[in-house]
Coordinates of C-alpha atoms in Angstrom, one line a residue:
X13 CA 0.0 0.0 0.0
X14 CA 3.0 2.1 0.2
X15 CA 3.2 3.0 -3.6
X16 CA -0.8 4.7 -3.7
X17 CA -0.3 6.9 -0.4
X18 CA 3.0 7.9 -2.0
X19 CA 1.2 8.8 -5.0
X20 CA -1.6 10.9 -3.0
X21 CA 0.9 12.8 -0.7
X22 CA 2.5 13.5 -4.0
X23 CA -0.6 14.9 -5.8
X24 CA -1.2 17.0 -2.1
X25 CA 1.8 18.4 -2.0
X26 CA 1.4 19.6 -5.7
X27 CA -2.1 20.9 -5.3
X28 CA -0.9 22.5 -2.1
X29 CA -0.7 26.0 -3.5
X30 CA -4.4 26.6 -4.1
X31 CA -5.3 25.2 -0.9
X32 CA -2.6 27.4 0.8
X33 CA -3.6 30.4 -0.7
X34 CA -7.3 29.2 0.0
X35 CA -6.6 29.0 3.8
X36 CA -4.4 32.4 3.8
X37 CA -7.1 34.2 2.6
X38 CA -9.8 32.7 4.8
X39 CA -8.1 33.7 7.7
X40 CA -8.1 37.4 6.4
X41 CA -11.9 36.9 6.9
X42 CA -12.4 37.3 10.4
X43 CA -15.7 35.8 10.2
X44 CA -14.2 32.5 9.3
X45 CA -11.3 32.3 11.8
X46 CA -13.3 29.1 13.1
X47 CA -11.9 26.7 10.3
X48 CA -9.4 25.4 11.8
X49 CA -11.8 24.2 14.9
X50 CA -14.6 23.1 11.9
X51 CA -11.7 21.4 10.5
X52 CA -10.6 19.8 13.7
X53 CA -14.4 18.7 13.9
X54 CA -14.8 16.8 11.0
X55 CA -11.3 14.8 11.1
X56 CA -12.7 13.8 14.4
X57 CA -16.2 12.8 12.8
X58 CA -14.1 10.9 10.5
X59 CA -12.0 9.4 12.7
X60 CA -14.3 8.2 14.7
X61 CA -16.6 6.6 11.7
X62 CA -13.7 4.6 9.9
X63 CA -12.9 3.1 14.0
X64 CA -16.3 2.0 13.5
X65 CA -16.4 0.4 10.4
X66 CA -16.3 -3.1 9.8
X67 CA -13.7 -4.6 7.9
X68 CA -14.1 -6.2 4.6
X69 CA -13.5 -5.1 0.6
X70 CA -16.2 -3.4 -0.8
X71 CA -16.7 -2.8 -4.4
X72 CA -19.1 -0.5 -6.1
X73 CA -19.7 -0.8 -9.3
X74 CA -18.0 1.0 -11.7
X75 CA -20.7 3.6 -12.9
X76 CA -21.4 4.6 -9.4
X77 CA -17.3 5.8 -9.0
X78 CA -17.3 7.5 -12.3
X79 CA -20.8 9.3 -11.5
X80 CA -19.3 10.9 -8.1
X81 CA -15.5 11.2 -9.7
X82 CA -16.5 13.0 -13.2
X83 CA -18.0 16.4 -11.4
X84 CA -14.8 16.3 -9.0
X85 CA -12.4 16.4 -11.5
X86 CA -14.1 18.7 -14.0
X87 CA -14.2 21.1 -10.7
X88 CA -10.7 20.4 -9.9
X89 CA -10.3 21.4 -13.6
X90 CA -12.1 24.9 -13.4
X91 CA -9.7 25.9 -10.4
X92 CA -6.7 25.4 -12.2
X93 CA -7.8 27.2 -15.2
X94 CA -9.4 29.9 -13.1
X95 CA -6.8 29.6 -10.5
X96 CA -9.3 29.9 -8.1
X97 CA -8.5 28.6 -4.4
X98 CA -12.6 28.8 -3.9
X99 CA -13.3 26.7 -6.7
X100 CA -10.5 24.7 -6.0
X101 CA -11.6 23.7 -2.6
X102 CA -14.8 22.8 -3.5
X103 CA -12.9 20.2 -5.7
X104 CA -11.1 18.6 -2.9
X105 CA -14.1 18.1 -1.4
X106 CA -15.7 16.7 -4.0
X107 CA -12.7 14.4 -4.8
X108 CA -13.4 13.5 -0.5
X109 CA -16.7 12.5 -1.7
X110 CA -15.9 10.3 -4.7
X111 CA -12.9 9.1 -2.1
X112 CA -15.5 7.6 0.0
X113 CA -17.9 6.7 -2.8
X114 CA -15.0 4.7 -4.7
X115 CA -14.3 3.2 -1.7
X116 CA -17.0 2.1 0.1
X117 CA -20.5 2.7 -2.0
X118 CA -23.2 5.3 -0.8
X119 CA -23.0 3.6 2.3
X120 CA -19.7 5.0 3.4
X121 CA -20.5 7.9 1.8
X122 CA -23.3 8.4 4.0
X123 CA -21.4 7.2 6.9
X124 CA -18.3 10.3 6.2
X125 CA -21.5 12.4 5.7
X126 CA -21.3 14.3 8.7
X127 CA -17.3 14.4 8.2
X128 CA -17.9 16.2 4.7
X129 CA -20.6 18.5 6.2
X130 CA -17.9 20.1 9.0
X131 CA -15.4 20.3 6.2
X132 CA -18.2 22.0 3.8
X133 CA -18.3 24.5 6.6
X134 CA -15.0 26.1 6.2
X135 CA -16.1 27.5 2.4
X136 CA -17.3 30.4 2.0
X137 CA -20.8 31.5 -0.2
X138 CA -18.9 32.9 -3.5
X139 CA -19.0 36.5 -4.6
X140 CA -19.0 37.7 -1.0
X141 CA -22.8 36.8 0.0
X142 CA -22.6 37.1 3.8
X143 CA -21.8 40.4 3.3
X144 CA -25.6 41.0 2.4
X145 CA -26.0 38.8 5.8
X146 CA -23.5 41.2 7.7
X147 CA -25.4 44.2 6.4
X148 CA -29.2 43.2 7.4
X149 CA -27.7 41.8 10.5
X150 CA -26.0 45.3 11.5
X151 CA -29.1 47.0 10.2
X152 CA -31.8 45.1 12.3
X153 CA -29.2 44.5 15.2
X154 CA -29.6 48.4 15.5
X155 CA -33.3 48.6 15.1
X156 CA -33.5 46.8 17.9
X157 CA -31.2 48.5 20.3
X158 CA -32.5 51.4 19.6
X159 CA -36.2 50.0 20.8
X160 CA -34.7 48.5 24.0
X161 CA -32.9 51.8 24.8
X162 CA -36.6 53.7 23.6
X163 CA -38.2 51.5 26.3
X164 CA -35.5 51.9 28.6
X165 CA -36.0 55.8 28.5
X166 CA -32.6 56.5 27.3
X167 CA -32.3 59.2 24.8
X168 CA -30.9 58.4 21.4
X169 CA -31.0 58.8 17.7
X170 CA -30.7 56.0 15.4
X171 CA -29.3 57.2 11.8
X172 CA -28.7 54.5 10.0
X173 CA -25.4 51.9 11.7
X174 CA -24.9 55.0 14.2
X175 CA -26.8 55.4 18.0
X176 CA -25.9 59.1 18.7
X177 CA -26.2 59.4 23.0
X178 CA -25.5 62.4 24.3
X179 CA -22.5 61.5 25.2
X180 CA -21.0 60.4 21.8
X181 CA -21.8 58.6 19.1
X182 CA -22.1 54.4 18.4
X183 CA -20.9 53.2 15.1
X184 CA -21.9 49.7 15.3
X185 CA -19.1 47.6 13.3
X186 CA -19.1 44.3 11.9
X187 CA -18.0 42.7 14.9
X188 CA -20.9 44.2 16.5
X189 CA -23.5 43.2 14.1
X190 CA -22.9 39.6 15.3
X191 CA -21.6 38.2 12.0
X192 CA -18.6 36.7 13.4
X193 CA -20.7 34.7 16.4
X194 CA -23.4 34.0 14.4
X195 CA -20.8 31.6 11.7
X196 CA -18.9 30.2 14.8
X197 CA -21.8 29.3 16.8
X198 CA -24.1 27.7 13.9
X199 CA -20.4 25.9 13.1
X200 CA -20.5 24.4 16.7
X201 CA -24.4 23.7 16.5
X202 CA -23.6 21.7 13.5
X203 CA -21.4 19.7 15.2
X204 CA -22.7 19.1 18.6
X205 CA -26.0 17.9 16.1
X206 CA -23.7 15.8 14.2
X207 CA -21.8 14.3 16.9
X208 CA -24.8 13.0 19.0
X209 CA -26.0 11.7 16.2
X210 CA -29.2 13.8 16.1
X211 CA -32.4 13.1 13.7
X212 CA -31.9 15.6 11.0
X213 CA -34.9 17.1 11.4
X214 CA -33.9 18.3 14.7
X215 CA -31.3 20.9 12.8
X216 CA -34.1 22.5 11.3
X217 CA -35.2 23.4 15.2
X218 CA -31.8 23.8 16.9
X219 CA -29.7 25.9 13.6
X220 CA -32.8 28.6 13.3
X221 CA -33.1 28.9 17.0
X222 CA -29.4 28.9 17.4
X223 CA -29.2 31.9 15.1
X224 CA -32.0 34.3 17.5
X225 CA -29.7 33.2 20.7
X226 CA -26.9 34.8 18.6
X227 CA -29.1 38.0 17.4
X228 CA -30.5 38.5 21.1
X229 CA -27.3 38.3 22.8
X230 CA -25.5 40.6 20.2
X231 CA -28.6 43.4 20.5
X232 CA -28.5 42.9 24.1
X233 CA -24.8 43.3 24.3
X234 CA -25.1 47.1 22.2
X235 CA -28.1 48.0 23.6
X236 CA -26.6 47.2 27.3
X237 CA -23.4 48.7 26.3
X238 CA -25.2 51.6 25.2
X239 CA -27.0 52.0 28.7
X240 CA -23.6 51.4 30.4
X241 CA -22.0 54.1 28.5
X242 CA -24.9 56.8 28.8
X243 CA -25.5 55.8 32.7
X244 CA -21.9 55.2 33.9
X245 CA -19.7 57.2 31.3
X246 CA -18.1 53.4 31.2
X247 CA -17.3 52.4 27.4
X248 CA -17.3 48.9 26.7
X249 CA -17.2 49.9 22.8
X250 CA -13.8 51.7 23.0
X251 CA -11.8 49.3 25.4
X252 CA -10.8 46.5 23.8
X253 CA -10.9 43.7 26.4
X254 CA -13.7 44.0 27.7
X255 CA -15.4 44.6 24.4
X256 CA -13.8 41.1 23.1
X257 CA -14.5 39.7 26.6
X258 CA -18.8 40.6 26.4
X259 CA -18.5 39.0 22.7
X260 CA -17.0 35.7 24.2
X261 CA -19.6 35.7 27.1
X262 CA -22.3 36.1 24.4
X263 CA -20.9 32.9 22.4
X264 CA -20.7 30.8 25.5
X265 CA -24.1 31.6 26.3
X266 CA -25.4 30.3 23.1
X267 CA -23.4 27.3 22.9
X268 CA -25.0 26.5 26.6
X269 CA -28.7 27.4 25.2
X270 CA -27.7 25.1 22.1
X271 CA -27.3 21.9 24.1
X272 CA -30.2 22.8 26.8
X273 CA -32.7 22.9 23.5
X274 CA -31.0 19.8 22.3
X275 CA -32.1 18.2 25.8
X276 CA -35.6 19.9 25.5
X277 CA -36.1 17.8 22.6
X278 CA -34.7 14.7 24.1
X279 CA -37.5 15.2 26.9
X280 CA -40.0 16.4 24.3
X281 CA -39.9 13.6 22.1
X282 CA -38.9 10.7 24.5
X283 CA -36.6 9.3 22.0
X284 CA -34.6 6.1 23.6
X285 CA -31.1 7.7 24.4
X286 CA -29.6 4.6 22.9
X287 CA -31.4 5.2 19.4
X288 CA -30.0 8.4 19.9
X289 CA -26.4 7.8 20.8
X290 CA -26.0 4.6 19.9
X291 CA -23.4 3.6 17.0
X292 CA -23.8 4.6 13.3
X293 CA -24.0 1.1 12.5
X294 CA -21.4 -1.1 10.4
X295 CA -20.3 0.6 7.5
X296 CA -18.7 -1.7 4.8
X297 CA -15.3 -1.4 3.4
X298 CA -12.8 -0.5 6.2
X299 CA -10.2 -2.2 4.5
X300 CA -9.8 -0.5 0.9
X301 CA -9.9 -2.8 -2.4
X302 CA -6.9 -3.3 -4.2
X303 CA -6.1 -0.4 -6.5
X304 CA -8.6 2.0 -5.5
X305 CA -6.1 4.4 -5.9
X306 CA -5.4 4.8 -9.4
X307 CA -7.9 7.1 -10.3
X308 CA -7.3 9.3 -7.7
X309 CA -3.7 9.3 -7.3
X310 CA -3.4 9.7 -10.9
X311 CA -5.8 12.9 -11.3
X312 CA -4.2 14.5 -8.4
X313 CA -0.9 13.9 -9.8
X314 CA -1.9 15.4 -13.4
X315 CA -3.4 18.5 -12.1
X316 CA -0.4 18.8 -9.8
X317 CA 1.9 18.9 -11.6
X318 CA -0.3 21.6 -14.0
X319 CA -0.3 24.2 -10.9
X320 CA 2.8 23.6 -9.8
X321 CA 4.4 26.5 -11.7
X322 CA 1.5 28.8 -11.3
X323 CA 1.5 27.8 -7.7
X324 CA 5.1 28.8 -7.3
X325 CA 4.6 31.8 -8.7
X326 CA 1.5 32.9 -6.7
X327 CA 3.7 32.2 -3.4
X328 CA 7.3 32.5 -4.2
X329 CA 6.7 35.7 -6.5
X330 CA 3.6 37.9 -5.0
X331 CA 4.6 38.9 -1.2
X332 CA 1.2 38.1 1.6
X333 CA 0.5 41.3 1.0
X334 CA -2.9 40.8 3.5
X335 CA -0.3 39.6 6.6
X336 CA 2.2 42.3 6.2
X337 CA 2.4 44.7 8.6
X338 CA 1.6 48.4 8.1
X339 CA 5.5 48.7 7.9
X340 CA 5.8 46.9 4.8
X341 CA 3.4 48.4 2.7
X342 CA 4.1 51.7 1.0
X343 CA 3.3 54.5 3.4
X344 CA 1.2 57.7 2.8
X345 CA 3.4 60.0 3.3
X346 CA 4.5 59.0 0.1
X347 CA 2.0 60.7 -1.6
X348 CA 1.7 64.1 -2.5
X349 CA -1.1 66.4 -4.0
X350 CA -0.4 69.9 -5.1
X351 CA -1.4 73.3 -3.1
X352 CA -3.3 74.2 -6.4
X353 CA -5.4 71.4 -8.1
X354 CA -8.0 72.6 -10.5
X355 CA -8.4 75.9 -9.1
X356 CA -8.7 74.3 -5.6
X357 CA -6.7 75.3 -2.5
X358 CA -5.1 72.7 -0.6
X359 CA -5.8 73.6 2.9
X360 CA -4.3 72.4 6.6
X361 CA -5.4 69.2 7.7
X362 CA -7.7 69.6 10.7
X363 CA -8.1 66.9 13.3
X364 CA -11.3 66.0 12.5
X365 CA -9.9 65.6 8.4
X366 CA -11.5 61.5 8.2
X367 CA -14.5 61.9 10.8
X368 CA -17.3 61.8 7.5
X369 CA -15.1 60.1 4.7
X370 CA -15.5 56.5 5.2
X371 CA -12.0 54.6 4.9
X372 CA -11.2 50.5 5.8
X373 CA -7.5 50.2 4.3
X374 CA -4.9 49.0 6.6
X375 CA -3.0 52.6 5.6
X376 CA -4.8 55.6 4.5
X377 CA -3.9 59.7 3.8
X378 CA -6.6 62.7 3.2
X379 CA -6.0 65.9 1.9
X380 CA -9.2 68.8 2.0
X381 CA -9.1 71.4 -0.6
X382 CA -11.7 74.3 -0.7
X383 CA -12.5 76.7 -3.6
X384 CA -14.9 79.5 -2.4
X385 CA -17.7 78.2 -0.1
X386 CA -17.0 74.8 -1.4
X387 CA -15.0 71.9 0.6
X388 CA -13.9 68.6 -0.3
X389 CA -11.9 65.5 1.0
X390 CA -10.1 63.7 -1.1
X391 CA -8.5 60.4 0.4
X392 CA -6.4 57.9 -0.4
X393 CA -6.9 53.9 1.0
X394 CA -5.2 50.7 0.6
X395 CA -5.3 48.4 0.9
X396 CA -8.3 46.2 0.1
X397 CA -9.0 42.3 -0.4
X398 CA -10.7 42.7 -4.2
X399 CA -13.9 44.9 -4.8
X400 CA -14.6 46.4 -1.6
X401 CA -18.1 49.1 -2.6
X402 CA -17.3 51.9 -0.4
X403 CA -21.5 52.6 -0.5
X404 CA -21.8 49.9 1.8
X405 CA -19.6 51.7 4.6
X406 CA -21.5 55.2 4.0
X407 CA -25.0 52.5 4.3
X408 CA -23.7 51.7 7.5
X409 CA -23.0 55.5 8.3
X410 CA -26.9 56.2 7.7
X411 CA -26.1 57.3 3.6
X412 CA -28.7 56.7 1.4
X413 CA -27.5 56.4 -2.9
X414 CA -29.9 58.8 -4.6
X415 CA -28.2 58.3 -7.9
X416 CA -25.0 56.6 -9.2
X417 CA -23.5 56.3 -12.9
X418 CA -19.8 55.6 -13.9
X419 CA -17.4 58.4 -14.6
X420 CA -15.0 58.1 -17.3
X421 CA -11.2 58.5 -15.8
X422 CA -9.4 61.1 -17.7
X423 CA -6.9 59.3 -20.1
X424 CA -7.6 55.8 -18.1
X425 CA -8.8 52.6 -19.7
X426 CA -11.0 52.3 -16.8
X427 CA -14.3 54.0 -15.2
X428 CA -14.9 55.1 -11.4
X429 CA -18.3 55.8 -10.3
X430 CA -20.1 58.7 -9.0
X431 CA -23.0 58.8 -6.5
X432 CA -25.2 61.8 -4.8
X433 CA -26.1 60.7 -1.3
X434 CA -28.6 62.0 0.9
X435 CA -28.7 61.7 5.3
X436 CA -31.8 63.1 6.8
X437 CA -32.9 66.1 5.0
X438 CA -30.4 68.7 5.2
X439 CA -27.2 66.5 4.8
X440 CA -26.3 65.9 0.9
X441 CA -23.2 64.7 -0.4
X442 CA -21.2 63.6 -3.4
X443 CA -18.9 60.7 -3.6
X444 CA -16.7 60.0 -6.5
X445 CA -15.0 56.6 -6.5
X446 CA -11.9 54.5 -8.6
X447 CA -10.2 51.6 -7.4
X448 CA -7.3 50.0 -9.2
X449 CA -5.6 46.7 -8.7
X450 CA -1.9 46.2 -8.0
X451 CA -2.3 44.5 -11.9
X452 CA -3.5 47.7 -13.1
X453 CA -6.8 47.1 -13.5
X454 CA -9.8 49.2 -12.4
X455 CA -12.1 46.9 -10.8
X456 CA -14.5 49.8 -9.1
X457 CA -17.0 48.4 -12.0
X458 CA -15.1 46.0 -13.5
X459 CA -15.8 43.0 -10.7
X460 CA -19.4 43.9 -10.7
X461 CA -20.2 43.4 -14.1
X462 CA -17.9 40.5 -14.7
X463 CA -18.8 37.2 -16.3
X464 CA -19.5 34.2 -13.9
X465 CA -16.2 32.7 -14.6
X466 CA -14.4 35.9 -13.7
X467 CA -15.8 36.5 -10.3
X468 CA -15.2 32.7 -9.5
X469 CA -11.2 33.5 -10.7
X470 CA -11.5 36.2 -8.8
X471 CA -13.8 35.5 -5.4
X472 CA -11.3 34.9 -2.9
X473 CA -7.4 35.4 -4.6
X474 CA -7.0 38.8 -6.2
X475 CA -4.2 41.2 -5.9
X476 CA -4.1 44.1 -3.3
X477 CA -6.2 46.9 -4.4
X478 CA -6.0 50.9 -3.9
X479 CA -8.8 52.9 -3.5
X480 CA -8.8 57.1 -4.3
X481 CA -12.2 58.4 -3.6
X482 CA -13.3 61.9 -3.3
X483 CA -16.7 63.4 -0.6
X484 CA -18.2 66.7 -1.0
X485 CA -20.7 67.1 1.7
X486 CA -23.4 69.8 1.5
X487 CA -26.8 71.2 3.1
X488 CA -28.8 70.9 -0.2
X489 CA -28.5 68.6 -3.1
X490 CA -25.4 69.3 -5.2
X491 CA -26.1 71.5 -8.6
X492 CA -24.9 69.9 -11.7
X493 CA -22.6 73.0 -12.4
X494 CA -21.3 72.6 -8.9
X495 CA -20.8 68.8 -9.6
X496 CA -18.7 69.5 -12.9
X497 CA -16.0 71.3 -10.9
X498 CA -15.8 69.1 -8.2
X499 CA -15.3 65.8 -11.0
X500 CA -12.7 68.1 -12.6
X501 CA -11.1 68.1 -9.4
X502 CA -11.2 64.3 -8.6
X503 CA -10.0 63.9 -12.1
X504 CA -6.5 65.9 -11.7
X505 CA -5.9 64.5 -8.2
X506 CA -6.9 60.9 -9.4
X507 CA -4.4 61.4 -12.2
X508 CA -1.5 62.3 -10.0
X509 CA -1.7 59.7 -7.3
X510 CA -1.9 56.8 -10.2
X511 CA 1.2 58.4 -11.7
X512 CA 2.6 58.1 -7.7
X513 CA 1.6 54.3 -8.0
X514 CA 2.9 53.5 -11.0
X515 CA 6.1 55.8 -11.2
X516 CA 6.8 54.2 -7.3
X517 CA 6.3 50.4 -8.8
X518 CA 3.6 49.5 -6.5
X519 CA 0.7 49.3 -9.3
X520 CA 1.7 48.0 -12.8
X521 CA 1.9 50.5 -15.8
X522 CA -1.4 51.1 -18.1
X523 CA -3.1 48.0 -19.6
X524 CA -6.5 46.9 -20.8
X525 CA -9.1 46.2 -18.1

C-alpha cells in the first residue's frame, strides 16, 4: 500500500498551492477564523466513523465511482484554469466524496457524511454573499437596540449603523453586528447535532433557533453597552478587552442554550437515548480494495503537476501582501497632491480631516481642498481584499444612494463611479470613486459586471487593491454645475496619485481592463 499513499501525498503536495492560498485568505476573513476548529471537527467525525467500520473489501460498481468522480475532477479542472482557491476547494471536497464513494458505496459515503458537512463549513458562499448577511444583520441588530434603549427611557438617535447618545456617538461595526458569532456558533451547533447523532430534522429546530440566541445576545450586548455608556460614562465599545470579553460571554451563552434545546427535545420527544447515541451502524469497506487508488492518485498527480508552476509563482513571487504589517506596505506620506489642483486650494489638515469620509485600508492619507464656499476631501486607502463598494460603509454610516453612474477616468482605460447621497434632509453629499488593482486594473465596476467565470477566478485570490475616492458634503443637493467642478477636481488628483503608483512600482503600468 505504500506506492498509492506515496502517490496521493505527491498529488497533495502539488495541489498545495491553491489550498494554501485558500486558507491564507480565509483567515483574512475574520468571520471564518473558526476553520481550523470546523476542521478539527470533521477529522474527528471521520475518525471516529472509519474506528467503527467493519472490515471487509467493498466494491461499487463502476458507474457509481465515475458518477461521483467525473463532477470532481471537471471542478478540480475549473480551479486550475481559473486559478481559483474557492473553486479549487470545492474540488477537494468533492474528490473526498468520490474518495469515500469509490471506496465504500453510498454507504460509506453516507457514513463520512457528517465528516464532509464540518469540512463543507469552512467554504465560504462565492461572490461575498454574507456580506448581504453582515449588512441586514448590522441594520436590524440596531433597530433593535434602539427600541430597547426607547423602552428603557434613554435618549438616542438611530441614523442608519450609528446610535448618537448624548454623550458620543455608536458606530456599530461588523463585529458588532454579530456576524462573526453567528458563523462560529451555527459551526458548533452543526457539530454538537452531528456528533450525538441527532435526527436531521432536529437541525431544522436547533440551527434557526441557534441563530436568535446569537441576534438577542448581540442586541443585548449594544443596547446594554449603550446604557452602560450613557449611565456610567463606562465604554465597553472603545476598550478592547472588555469589548472582546462581552462578545466571548455572548458565544458561550449560546453554545449552553444550544445543548439545553437539544435536551428539551430529548425530553419532548422521549426518544430512547440509545437510538439516539448509539453507533452509526457497520459501514462496509474498512479495508480498501486493491487499486482503489489509481484514479485518484493519478488525477491529483496530473493537475499537480499543472499548478505547480503557477502555484510557485503565486507564493514564491507575490509577497502576503494581507499579513504584512503596516511597515511593509508603501506609506502615505509617500504621496503628494499639489497646493493648487483645478483651481482648488489645498488647505491644513484639521483633526477632524477623516470623521465623514469612510475609509477601511490598513494605511490611508486625506487631503481637503476648498475653492470658495465649497470643501472637499479627497483620500487615499489601501489596501483592500478585491472589490470592496465603499457605498456599503457610507450605508452603514446612515447614507442613502440617490443616484449613481460611472465616470469616465481622464486618459484611463477604466471607469470610477459617481453617486449623490442624501442623510436626513439637510445633509447631501457627493462621492466620487476608482479603485485599481496592484495589476493595473480598475475593478471599481469592472468585478461587478464581470462574467460568472471571472468573479469565480476572482472571489477569494486577487491582488491588493488601492482605493482614491473623493466626498463633497453639502446642506442641499449638489447642482450639476457645482458637480462638474468638483469631478474636474477628482479627475487631476486621481491622475496624479496613479502616476505616484505606477512611477513608485507598487501598481503595474497602463493595460486593458
Amino acid at each position: 500500500m505504500a506506492v498509492p499513499w506515496v502517490a496521493l501525498g505527491v498529488g497533495v503536495v502539488l495541489l498545495a498551492p491553491l489550498w494554501f492560498r485558500f486558507f491564507r485568505n480565509l483567515w483574512t476573513r475574520e468571520p471564518y477564523q473558526f476553520f481550523p476548529l470546523a476542521i478539527a471537527a470533521g477529522l474527528l467525525l471521520a475518525v471516529r466513523t472509519w474506528q467503527e467500520s467493519d472490515p471487509g473489501p467493498a466494491r461499487p460498481a463502476g458507474w457509481v465511482r465515475w458518477t461521483v468522480l467525473i463532477p470532481a475532477v471537471v471542478v478540480t479542472m475549473a480551479a486550475a484554469g481559473l486559478d481559483s482557491p474557492w473553486t479549487g476547494m470545492v474540488g477537494a471536497w468533492l474528490l473526498a466524496a468520490a474518495l469515500a464513494v469509490g471506496t465504500g458505496g453510498w454507504r460509506r459515503f453516507r457514513a463520512f457524511g457528517p465528516a464532509l458537512v464540518m469540512f463543507g463549513i469552512t467554504l465560504p458562499p462565492p461572490f461575498g454573499m454574507e456580506e448581504n448577511l453582515t449588512r441586514w444583520l448590522r441594520v436590524k441588530a440596531v433597530q433593535m437596540s434602539s427600541r430597547i434603549l426607547d423602552a428603557a427611557g434613554v435618549p438616542h438617535v438611530r441614523n442608519g449603523n450609528i446610535l448618537d447618545l448624548p454623550v458620543r456617538e455608536i458606530m456599530v461595526e461588523e463585529a458588532c453586528s454579530g456576524i462573526n458569532s453567528t458563523l462560529s456558533v451555527a459551526a458548533a451547533a452543526v457539530f454538537y447535532h452531528l456528533w450525538m447523532r441527532r435526527p436531521w430534522w432536529w437541525l431544522a429546530v436547533t440551527l434557526p433557533l441557534s441563530l436568535v440566541f446569537v441576534f438577542a445576545g448581540n442586541t443585548a450586548r449594544i443596547a446594554g453597552g449603550s446604557m452602560l455608556l450613557q449611565g456610567t460614562g463606562i465604554d465597553l465599545f472603545k476598550i478592547p478587552f472588555p469589548h472582546e470579553f462581552v462578545g466571548l460571554v455572548v458565544i458561550a451563552v449560546c453554545l449552553l442554550l444550544v445543548v439545553s434545546l437539544d435536551q428539551l427535545l430529548v425530553l419532548v420527544t422521549r426518544r430512547p437515548a440509545e437510538e439516539l447515541v448509539g453507533g452509526a451502524g457497520a459501514v462496509e469497506g474498512a479495508e480498501l480494495p486493491r487499486r482503489w487508488w489509481l484514479p485518484f492518485a493519478g488525477i491529483a498527480g496530473v493537475l499537480g503537476v499543472a499548478m505547480l508552476p503557477l502555484g510557485v509563482k503565486r507564493i514564491g513571487g507575490t509577497p502576503d501582501l494581507y499579513g504584512m504589517q503596516p511597515s511593509g506596505l508603501p506609506q502615505p506620506d509617500m504621496f503628494r497632491l499639489p497646493a493648487v489642483l483645478g483651481g482648488w486650494q489645498q488647505m491644513e489638515a484639521g483633526p477632524d480631516q477623516k470623521s465623514f469620509v469612510e475609509m477601511d485600508g490598513v494605511l490611508s492619507r486625506v487631503w481637503r481642498f476648498r475653492r470658495g464656499q465649497e470643501a472637499v476631501a479627497v483620500a487615499l486607502d489601501y489596501p483592500f481584499h478585491g472589490l470592496h463598494d465603499v457605498t456599503m460603509c457610507y450605508a452603514n454610516a446612515g447614507w442613502e444612494s440617490v443616484s449613481r453612474r460611472e465616470l469616465a477616468l481622464m486618459g484611463e482605460k477604466g471607469n470610477g463611479s459617481l453617486q449623490h447621497l442624501q442623510r436626513a434632509r439637510d445633509e447631501h453629499a457627493l462621492l466620487i470613486v476608482s479603485t485599481v488593482s496592484a495589476d493595473g486594473r480598475f475593478i471599481e465596476n469592472d468585478n461587478l459586471k464581470g462574467t460568472l467565470l471571472t468573479r469565480f477566478g476572482d472571489s477569494v485570490d486577487v491582488p491588493m487593491a488601492f482605493r482614491i475616492q473623493l466626498f463633497a458634503l453639502a446642506t442641499s443637493p449638489i447642482s450639476g454645475v457645482a458637480e462638474e467642478g468638483i469631478a474636474g477636481l477628482f479627475q487631476e488628483a486621481h491622475a496624479a496619485l496613479i502616476v505616484q503608483l505606477r512611477e513608485g512600482g507598487i501598481i503595474a503600468r497602463r493595460r486593458e481592463p
